[in-house]
Short mmCIF file of C-alpha atoms in Angstrom, two decimals:
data_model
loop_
_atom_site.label_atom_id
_atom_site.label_comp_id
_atom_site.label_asym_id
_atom_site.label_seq_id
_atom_site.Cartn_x
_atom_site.Cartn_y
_atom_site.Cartn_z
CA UNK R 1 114.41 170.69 125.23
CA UNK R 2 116.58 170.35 128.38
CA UNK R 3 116.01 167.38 131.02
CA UNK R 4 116.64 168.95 134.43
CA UNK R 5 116.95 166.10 137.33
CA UNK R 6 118.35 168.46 139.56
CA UNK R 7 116.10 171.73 138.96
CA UNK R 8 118.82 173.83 138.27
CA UNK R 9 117.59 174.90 135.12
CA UNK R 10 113.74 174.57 133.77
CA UNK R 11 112.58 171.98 131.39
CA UNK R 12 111.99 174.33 128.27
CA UNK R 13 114.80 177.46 127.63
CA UNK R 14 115.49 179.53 125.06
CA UNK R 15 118.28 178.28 122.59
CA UNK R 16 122.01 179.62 123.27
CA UNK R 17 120.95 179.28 127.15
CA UNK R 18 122.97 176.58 129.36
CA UNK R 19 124.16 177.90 132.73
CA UNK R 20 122.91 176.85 135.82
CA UNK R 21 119.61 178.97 137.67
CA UNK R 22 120.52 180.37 141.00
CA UNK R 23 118.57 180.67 143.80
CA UNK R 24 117.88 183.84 145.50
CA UNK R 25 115.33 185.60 147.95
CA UNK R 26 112.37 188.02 146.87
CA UNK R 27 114.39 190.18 149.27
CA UNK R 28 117.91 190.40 147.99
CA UNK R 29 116.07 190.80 144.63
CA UNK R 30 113.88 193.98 145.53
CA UNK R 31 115.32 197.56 147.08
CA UNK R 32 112.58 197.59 150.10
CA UNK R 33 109.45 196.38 150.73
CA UNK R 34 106.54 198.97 151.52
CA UNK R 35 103.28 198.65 153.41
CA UNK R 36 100.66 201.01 151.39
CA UNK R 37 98.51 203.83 152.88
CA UNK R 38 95.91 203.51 155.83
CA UNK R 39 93.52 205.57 153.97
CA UNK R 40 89.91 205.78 152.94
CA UNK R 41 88.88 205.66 149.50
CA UNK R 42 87.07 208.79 147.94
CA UNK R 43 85.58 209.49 144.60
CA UNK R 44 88.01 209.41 141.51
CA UNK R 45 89.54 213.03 140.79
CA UNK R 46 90.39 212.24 137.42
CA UNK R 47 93.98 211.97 137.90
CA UNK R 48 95.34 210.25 141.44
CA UNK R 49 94.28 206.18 141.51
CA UNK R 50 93.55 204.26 144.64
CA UNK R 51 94.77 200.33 144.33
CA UNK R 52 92.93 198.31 146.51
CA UNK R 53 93.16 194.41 146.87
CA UNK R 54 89.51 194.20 144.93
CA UNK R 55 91.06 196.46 142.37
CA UNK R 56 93.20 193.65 141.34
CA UNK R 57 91.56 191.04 138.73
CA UNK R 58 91.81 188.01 139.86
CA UNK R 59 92.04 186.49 136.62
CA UNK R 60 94.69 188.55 134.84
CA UNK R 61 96.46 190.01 137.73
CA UNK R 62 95.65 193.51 136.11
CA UNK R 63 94.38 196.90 137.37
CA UNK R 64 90.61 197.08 137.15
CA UNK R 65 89.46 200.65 136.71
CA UNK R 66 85.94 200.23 136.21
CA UNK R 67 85.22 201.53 139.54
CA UNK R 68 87.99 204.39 139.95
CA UNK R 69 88.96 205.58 143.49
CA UNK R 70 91.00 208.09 145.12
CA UNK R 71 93.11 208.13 147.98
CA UNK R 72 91.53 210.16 150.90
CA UNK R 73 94.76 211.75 151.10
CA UNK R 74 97.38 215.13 151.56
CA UNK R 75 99.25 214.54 147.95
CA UNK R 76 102.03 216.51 149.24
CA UNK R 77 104.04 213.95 151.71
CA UNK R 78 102.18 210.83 149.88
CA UNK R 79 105.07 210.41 147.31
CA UNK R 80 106.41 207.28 148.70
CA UNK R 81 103.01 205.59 147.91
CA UNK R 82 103.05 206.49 144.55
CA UNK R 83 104.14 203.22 142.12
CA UNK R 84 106.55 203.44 140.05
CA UNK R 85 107.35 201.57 137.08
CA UNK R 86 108.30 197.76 137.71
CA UNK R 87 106.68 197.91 141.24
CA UNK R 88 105.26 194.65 142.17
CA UNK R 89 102.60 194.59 144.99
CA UNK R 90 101.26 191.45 147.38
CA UNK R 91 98.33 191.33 149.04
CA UNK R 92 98.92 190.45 152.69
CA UNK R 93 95.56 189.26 154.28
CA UNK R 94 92.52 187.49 153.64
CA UNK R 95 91.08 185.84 151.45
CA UNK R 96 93.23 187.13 147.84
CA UNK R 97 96.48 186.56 150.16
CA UNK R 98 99.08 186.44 147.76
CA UNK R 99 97.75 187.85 144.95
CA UNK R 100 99.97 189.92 142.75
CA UNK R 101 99.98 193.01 140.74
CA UNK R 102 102.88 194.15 138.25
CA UNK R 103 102.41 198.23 138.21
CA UNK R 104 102.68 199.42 134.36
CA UNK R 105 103.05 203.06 133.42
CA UNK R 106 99.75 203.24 131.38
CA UNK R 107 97.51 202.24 134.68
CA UNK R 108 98.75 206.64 135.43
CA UNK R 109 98.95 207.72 138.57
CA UNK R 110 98.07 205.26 140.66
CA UNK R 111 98.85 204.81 145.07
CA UNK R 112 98.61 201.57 146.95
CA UNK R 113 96.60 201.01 150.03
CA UNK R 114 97.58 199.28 153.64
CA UNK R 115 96.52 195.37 152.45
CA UNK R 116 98.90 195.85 150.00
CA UNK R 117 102.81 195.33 149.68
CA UNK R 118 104.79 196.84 147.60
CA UNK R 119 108.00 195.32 146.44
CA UNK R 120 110.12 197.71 144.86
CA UNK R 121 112.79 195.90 142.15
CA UNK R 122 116.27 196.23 141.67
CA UNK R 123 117.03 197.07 138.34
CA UNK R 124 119.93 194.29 137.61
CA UNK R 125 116.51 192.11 137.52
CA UNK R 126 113.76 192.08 135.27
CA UNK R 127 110.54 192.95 136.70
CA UNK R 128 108.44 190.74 134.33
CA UNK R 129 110.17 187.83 134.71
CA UNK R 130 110.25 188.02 138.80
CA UNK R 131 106.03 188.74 138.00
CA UNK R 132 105.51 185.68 136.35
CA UNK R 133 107.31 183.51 138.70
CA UNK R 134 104.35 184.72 141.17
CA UNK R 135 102.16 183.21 139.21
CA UNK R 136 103.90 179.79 138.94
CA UNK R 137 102.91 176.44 141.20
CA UNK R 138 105.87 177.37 143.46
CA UNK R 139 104.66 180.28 144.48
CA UNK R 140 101.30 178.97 145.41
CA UNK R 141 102.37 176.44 147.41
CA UNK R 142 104.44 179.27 149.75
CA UNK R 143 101.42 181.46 149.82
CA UNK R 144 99.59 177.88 151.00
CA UNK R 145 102.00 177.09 153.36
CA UNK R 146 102.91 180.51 154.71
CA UNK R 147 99.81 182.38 154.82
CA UNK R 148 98.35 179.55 157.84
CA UNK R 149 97.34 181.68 160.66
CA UNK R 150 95.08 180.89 163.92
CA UNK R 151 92.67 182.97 162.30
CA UNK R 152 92.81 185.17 159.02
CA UNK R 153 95.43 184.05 156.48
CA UNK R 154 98.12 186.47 156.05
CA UNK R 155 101.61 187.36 155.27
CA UNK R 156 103.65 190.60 156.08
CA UNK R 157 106.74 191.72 154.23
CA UNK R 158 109.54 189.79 155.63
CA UNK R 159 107.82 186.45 154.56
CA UNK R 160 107.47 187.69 151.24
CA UNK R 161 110.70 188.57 151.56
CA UNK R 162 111.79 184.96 152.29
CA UNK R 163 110.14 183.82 149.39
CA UNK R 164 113.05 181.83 147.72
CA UNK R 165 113.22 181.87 143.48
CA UNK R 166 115.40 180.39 140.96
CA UNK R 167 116.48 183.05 138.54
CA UNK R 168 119.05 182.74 135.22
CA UNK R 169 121.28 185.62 133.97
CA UNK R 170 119.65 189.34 133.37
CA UNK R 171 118.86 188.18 129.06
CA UNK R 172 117.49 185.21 129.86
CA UNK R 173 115.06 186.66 132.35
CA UNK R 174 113.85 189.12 129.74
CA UNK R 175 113.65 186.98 127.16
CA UNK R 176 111.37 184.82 129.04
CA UNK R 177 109.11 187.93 130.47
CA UNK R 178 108.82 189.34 127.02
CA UNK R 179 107.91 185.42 126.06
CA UNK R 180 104.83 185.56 128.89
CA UNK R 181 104.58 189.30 128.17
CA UNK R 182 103.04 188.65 124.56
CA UNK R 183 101.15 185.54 125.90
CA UNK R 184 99.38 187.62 128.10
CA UNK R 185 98.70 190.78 125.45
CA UNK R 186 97.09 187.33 122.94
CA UNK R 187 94.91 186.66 126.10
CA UNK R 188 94.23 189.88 127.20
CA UNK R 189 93.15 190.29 123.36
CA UNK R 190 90.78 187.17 123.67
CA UNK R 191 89.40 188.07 126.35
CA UNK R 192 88.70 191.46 125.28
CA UNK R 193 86.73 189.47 122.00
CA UNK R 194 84.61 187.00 124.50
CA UNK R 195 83.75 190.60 126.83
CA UNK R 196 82.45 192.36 123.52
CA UNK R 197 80.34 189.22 122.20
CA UNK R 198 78.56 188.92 125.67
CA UNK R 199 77.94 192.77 125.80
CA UNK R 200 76.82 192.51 122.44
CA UNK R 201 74.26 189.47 123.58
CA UNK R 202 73.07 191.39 126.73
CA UNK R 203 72.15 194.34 124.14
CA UNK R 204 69.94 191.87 121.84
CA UNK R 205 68.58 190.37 124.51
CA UNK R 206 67.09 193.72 125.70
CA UNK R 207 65.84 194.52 122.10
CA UNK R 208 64.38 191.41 121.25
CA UNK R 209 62.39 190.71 123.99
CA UNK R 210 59.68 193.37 125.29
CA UNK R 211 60.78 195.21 128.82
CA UNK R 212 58.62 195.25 131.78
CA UNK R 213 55.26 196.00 130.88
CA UNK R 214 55.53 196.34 127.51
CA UNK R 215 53.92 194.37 124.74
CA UNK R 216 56.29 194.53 121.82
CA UNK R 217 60.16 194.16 121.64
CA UNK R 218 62.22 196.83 120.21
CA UNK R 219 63.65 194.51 117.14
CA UNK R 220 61.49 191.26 115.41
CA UNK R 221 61.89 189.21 112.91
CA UNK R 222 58.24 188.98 112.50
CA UNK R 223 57.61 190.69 108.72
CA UNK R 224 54.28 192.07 110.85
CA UNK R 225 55.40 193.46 114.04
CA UNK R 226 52.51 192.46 116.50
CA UNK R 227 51.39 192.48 120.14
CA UNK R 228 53.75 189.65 122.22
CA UNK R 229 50.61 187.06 123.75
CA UNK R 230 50.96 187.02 127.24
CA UNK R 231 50.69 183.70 128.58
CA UNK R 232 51.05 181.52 131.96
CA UNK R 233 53.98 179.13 131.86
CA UNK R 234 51.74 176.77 132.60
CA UNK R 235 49.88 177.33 129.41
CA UNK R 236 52.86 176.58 127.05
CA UNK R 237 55.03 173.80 129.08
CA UNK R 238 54.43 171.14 131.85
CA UNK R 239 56.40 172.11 135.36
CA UNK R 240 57.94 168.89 136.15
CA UNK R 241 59.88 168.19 140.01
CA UNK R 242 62.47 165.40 140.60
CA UNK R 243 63.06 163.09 143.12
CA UNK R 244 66.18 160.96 144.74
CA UNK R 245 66.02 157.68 145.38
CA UNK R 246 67.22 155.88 148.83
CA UNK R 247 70.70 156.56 148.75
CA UNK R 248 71.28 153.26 150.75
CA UNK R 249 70.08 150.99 148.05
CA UNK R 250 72.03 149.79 145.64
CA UNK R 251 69.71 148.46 143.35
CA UNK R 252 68.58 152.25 143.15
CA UNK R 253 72.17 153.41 141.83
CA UNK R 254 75.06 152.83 138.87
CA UNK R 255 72.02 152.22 136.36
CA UNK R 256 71.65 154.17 132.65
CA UNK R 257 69.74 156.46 133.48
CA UNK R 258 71.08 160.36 133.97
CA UNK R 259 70.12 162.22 137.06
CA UNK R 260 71.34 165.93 137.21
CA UNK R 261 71.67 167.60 140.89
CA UNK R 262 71.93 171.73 140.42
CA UNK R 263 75.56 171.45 140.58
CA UNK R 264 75.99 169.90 137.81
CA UNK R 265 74.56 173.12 136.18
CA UNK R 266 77.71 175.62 135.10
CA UNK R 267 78.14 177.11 131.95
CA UNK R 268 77.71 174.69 129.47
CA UNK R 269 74.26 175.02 127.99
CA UNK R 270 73.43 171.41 126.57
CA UNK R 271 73.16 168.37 128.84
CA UNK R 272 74.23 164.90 127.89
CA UNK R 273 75.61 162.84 130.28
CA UNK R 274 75.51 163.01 134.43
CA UNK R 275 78.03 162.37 136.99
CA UNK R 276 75.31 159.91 138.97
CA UNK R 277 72.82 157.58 137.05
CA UNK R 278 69.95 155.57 138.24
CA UNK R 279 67.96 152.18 137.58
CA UNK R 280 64.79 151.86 136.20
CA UNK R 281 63.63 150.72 139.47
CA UNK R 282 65.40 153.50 141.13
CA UNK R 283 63.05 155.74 138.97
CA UNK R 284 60.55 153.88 140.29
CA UNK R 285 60.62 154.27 143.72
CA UNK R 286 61.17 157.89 143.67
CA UNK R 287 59.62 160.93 142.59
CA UNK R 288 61.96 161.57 139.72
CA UNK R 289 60.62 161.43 136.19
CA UNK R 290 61.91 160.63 133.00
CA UNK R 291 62.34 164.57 131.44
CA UNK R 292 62.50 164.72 126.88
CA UNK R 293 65.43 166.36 124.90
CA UNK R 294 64.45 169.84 124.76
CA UNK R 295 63.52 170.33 128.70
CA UNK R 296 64.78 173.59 130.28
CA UNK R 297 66.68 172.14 133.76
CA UNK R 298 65.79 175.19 136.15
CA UNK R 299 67.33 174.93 139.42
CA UNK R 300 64.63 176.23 142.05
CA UNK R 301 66.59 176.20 145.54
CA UNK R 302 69.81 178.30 146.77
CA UNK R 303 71.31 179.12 143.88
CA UNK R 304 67.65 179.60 141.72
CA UNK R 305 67.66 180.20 138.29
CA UNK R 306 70.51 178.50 136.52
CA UNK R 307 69.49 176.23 133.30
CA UNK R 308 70.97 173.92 130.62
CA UNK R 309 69.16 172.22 127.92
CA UNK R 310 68.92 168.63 127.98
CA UNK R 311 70.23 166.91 124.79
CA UNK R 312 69.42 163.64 126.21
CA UNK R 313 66.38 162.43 128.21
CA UNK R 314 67.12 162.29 132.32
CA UNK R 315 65.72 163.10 135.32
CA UNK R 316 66.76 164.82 138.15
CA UNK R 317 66.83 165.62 141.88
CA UNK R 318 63.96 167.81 143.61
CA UNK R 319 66.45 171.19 143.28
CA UNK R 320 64.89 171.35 140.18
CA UNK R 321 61.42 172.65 139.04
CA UNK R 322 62.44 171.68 134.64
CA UNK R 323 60.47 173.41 131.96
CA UNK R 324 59.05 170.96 129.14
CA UNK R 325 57.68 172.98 126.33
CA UNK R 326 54.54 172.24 124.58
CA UNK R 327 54.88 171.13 120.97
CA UNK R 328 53.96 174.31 118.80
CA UNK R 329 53.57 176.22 122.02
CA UNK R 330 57.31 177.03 123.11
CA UNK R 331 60.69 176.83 121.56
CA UNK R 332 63.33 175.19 124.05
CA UNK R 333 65.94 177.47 123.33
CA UNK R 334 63.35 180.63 123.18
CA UNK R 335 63.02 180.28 126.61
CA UNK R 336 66.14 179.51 127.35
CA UNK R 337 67.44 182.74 126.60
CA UNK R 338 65.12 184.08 128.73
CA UNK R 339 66.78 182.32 132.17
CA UNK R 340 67.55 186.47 133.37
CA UNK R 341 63.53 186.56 133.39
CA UNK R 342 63.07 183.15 134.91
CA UNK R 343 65.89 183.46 137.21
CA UNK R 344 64.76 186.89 138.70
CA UNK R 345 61.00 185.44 138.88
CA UNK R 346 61.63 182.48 141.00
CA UNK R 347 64.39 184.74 143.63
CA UNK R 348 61.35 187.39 143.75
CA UNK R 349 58.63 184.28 144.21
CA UNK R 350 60.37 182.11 146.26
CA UNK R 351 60.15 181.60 150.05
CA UNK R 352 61.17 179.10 152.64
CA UNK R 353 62.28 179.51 156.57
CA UNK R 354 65.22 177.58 155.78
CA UNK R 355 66.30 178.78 152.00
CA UNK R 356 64.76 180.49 149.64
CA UNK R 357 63.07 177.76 147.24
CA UNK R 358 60.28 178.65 143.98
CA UNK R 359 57.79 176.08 143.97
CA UNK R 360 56.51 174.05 140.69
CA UNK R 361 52.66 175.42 141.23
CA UNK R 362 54.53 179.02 141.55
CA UNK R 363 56.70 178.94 138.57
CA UNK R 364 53.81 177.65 136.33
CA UNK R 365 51.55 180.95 137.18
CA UNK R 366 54.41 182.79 135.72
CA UNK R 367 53.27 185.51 133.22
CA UNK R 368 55.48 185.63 130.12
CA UNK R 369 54.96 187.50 126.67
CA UNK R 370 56.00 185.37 123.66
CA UNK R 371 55.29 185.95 119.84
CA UNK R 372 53.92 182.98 116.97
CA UNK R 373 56.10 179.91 117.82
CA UNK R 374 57.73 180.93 114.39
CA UNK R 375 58.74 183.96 115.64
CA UNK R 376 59.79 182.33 118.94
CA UNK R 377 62.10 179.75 116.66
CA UNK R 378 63.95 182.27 114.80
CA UNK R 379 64.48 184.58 117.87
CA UNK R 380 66.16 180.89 119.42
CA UNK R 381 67.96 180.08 116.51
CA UNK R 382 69.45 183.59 116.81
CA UNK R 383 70.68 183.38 120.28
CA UNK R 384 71.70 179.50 119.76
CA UNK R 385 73.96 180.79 116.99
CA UNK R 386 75.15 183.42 119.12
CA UNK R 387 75.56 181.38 121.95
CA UNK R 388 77.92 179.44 119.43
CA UNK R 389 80.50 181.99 118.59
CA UNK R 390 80.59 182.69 122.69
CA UNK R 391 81.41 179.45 123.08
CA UNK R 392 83.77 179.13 120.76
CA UNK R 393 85.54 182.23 121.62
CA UNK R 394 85.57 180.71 125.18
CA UNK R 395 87.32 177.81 124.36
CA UNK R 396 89.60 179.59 122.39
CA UNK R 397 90.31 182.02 125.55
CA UNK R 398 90.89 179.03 127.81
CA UNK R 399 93.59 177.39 125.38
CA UNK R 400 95.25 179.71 125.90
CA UNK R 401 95.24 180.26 129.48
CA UNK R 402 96.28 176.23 129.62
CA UNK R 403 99.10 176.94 127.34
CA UNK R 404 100.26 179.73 129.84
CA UNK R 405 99.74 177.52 132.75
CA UNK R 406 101.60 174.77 131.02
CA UNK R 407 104.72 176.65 130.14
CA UNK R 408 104.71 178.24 133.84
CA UNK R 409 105.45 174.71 135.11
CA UNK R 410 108.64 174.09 132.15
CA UNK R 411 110.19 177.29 132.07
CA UNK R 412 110.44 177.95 135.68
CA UNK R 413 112.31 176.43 138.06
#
C-alpha cells in the first residue's frame, strides 16, 4: 500500500505501478459528446433498442431490458445514435442526473434518447476504467454541485465535459477496470442468486396458500389434504393500536421500553430493539400497550401493510394496527408470510379524507383461510427457513457492494 498526501496517486495500486496520476478533462478524454434522439418510444421490433434514462438500473448501472422499446424512428439517417462499443452515456436532467451507463456489445443494437449524453471515448483510454471513476465519491459530489438549477437539476454536455479526473498510464487503467470489471460480474452473479430465491418464494407462496376464492392450496404438507377454515382475524388474534406519549415530557421518554413508529419497519423481519424507548409511566399515560414476542407489527397508515415480527415485547405508535395470535389458533410467522394478503386488504379497506388509514375494528373482520395450526406451523417454518437463505444471500450481495464502494474511494484519485 501507497500513502498519497498529495493525491497524485490513489491509496491502493497494483504492484510495479509508481508514476504520478494526471489530471485531465472528461472532454480531452472523449472524441465528442452527443445529445440522443428526440423520439418516441414504440413497441420492441426484435432487433433496434431504445435506451431511455429509466432503462438504466439504478443499482448496477446496466441496461434493463425487461421492458424492450424501439425508437419511433427512420433507421436510415439514425446511424449516429447508434452506440458503439465503449460509449459511455449521462443522463442530463432530473431526478437520475448523472447517472451513467457503459454501452457493451451484448446489450445488441441499441440507440440513445434526448435525456441522454453520449460520450464517445478515445481509444488511447480505457473505457472501463473512465466508467468506474463515474461511480466514485468524486464524481458525485460534481453531479451535486453542478447539476443546481433554479428549477430542475441538470447538466448539458460541456459540464460533463468539464468534469476533471485523475487518470495513470493506458495498463494501469485496464488493469484496474478489469479489477472492478470482475467485481461487478461476482455481484452481478449474486444478485442474479438473491433474484432467483425471491422468484422462487413468490412461486410457493402462490401454491401454498389457496387463491381468491378458493378453499384449498395447490401444495400441503397436510398428509390429508382438506378444506382451508375460513376465519375472521378477529377469531384467531387480538387487533391491538398504539399510542405516543406527550412528547414534551420527559419523564415519558429515554425509559426501557421499545416503541416502534412505521419507519422503523424495512426489510428486516424480526424486531428487537427501537430507535425511541419509553417509561413505564410513559406507557401509562398513553394509549400504547405492552405487545408479546410473536406479534405481527402491521403498519395501517400511508405506507399500509409493511410487518416485522417482534422478537422482543414493545409497543408502538398509533401507525400501527399489530396482530397478536391466539395460542393454538395462529402461527406468527404463518401469517406473516401472508403480509401480500394483509397488505392489499387494509389499501382496499382503508379510508380517510386526509390519508388512507385501515382501522383496528376493520382489519379484525378480515376473512382469511388457514389450515390445523399444525399445518399452519410447518407452512411457517417453511417460509422462515426460506426467508433465511434470502437473507443470507442478501448479506452476502451487500458485502460485496461495500467492498466495491470501499475500493472506489483507495484506488481512485
Amino acid at each position: 500500500m501507497n500513502l498519497n498526501k498529495d493525491n497524485k496517486y490513489p491509496e491502493i495500486r497494483f504492484k510495479g505501478f509508481t508514476e504520478d496520476w494526471e489530471q485531465r478533462k472528461l472532454g480531452e478524454l472523449s472524441t465528442d459528446f452527443e445529445y440522443g434522439l428526440n423520439a418516441s418510444a414504440t413497441s420492441y421490433d426484435g432487433i433496434n433498442k431504445y435506451i431511455r434514462i429509466t432503462d438504466i438500473s439504478e443499482g448496477n448501472r446496466l441496461f434493463n431490458q425487461s421492458n424492450l422499446t424501439s425508437p419511433d424512428i427512420d433507421f436510415i439517417n439514425a446511424d449516429n445514435y447508434l452506440l458503439k462499443k465503449g460509449d459511455i452515456l449521462f443522463a442530463r436532467t432530473g431526478a437520475s442526473v448523472g447517472k451513467s451507463y457503459r454501452y457493451q456489445e451484448s446489450d445488441g443494437k441499441v440507440y440513445y434518447a434526448g435525456f441522454l449524453i453520449r460520450a464517445r471515448i478515445n481509444t488511447n483510454y480505457d473505457t472501463e476504467f473512465i466508467f468506474q471513476t463515474t461511480l466514485t465519491n468524486k464524481y458525485e459530489k460534481f453531479v451535486e454541485v453542478t447539476s443546481q438549477r433554479s428549477g430542475q437539476p441538470g447538466i448539458n454536455a460541456k459540464e460533463y465535459a468539464n468534469f476533471k479526473l485523475n487518470i495513470p498510464k493506458l495498463q494501469e487503467q485496464k488493469m484496474i477496470g478489469s479489477f472492478f470489471k470482475q467485481l461487478d460480474n461476482t455481484i452481478a452473479l449474486h444478485q442474479c442468486k438473491l433474484d432467483k430465491l425471491k422468484s422462487l418464494k413468490k412461486a410457493y407462496l402462490q401454491v401454498l396458500f389457496p387463491e381468491k376464492d378458493q378453499e384449498t392450496p395447490y401444495m400441503s404438507f397436510a398428509k390429508v389434504k382438506g378444506t382451508w377454515e375460513q376465519r375472521k382475524l378477529s377469531e384467531v388474534a387480538d387487533i391491538i393500536g398504539g399510542g405516543t406519549p406527550s412528547t414534551i415530557n420527559p419523564d415519558y421518554w429515554n425509559g426501557n421500553i421499545d416503541w416502534y413508529s412505521p419507519v422503523e419497519i424495512g426489510d428486516q423481519i424480526y424486531l428487537n430493539d427501537s430507535i425511541k424507548k419509553i417509561t413505564e409511566l410513559g406507557l401509562k399515560k398513553s394509549s400504547a400497550k405492552i405487545l408479546p414476542v410473536g406479534s405481527i407489527l402491521f403498519t395501517s397508515r400511508a405506507g399500509i401493510g409493511n410487518t416485522a415480527i417482534l422478537a422482543k415485547e414493545a409497543a408502538t405508535n398509533q401507525g400501527f394496527q399489530s396482530i397478536v395470535p391466539h395460542k393454538n389458533k395462529l402461527n406468527s410467522y404463518f401469517i406473516y408470510s401472508r403480509t401480500n394478503e394483509l397488505k392489499r386488504y387494509g389499501e382496499i379497506t382503508g379510508a380517510g379524507s386526509t390519508f388512507v388509514e385501515v382501522s383496528g375494528k376493520q382489519m379484525a373482520k378480515m376473512l382469511i383461510r388457514m389450515p390445523s395450526i399444525e399445518e399452519q406451523c410447518k407452512i411457517g417454518n417453511f417460509f422462515k427457513q426460506f426467508d433465511r437463505i434470502i437473507s443470507f444471500q442478501q448479506q452476502k450481495l451487500n458485502k460485496f457492494k461495500e467492498l466495491k464502494k470501499a475500493y472506489l474511494n483507495k484506488m481512485f484519485v
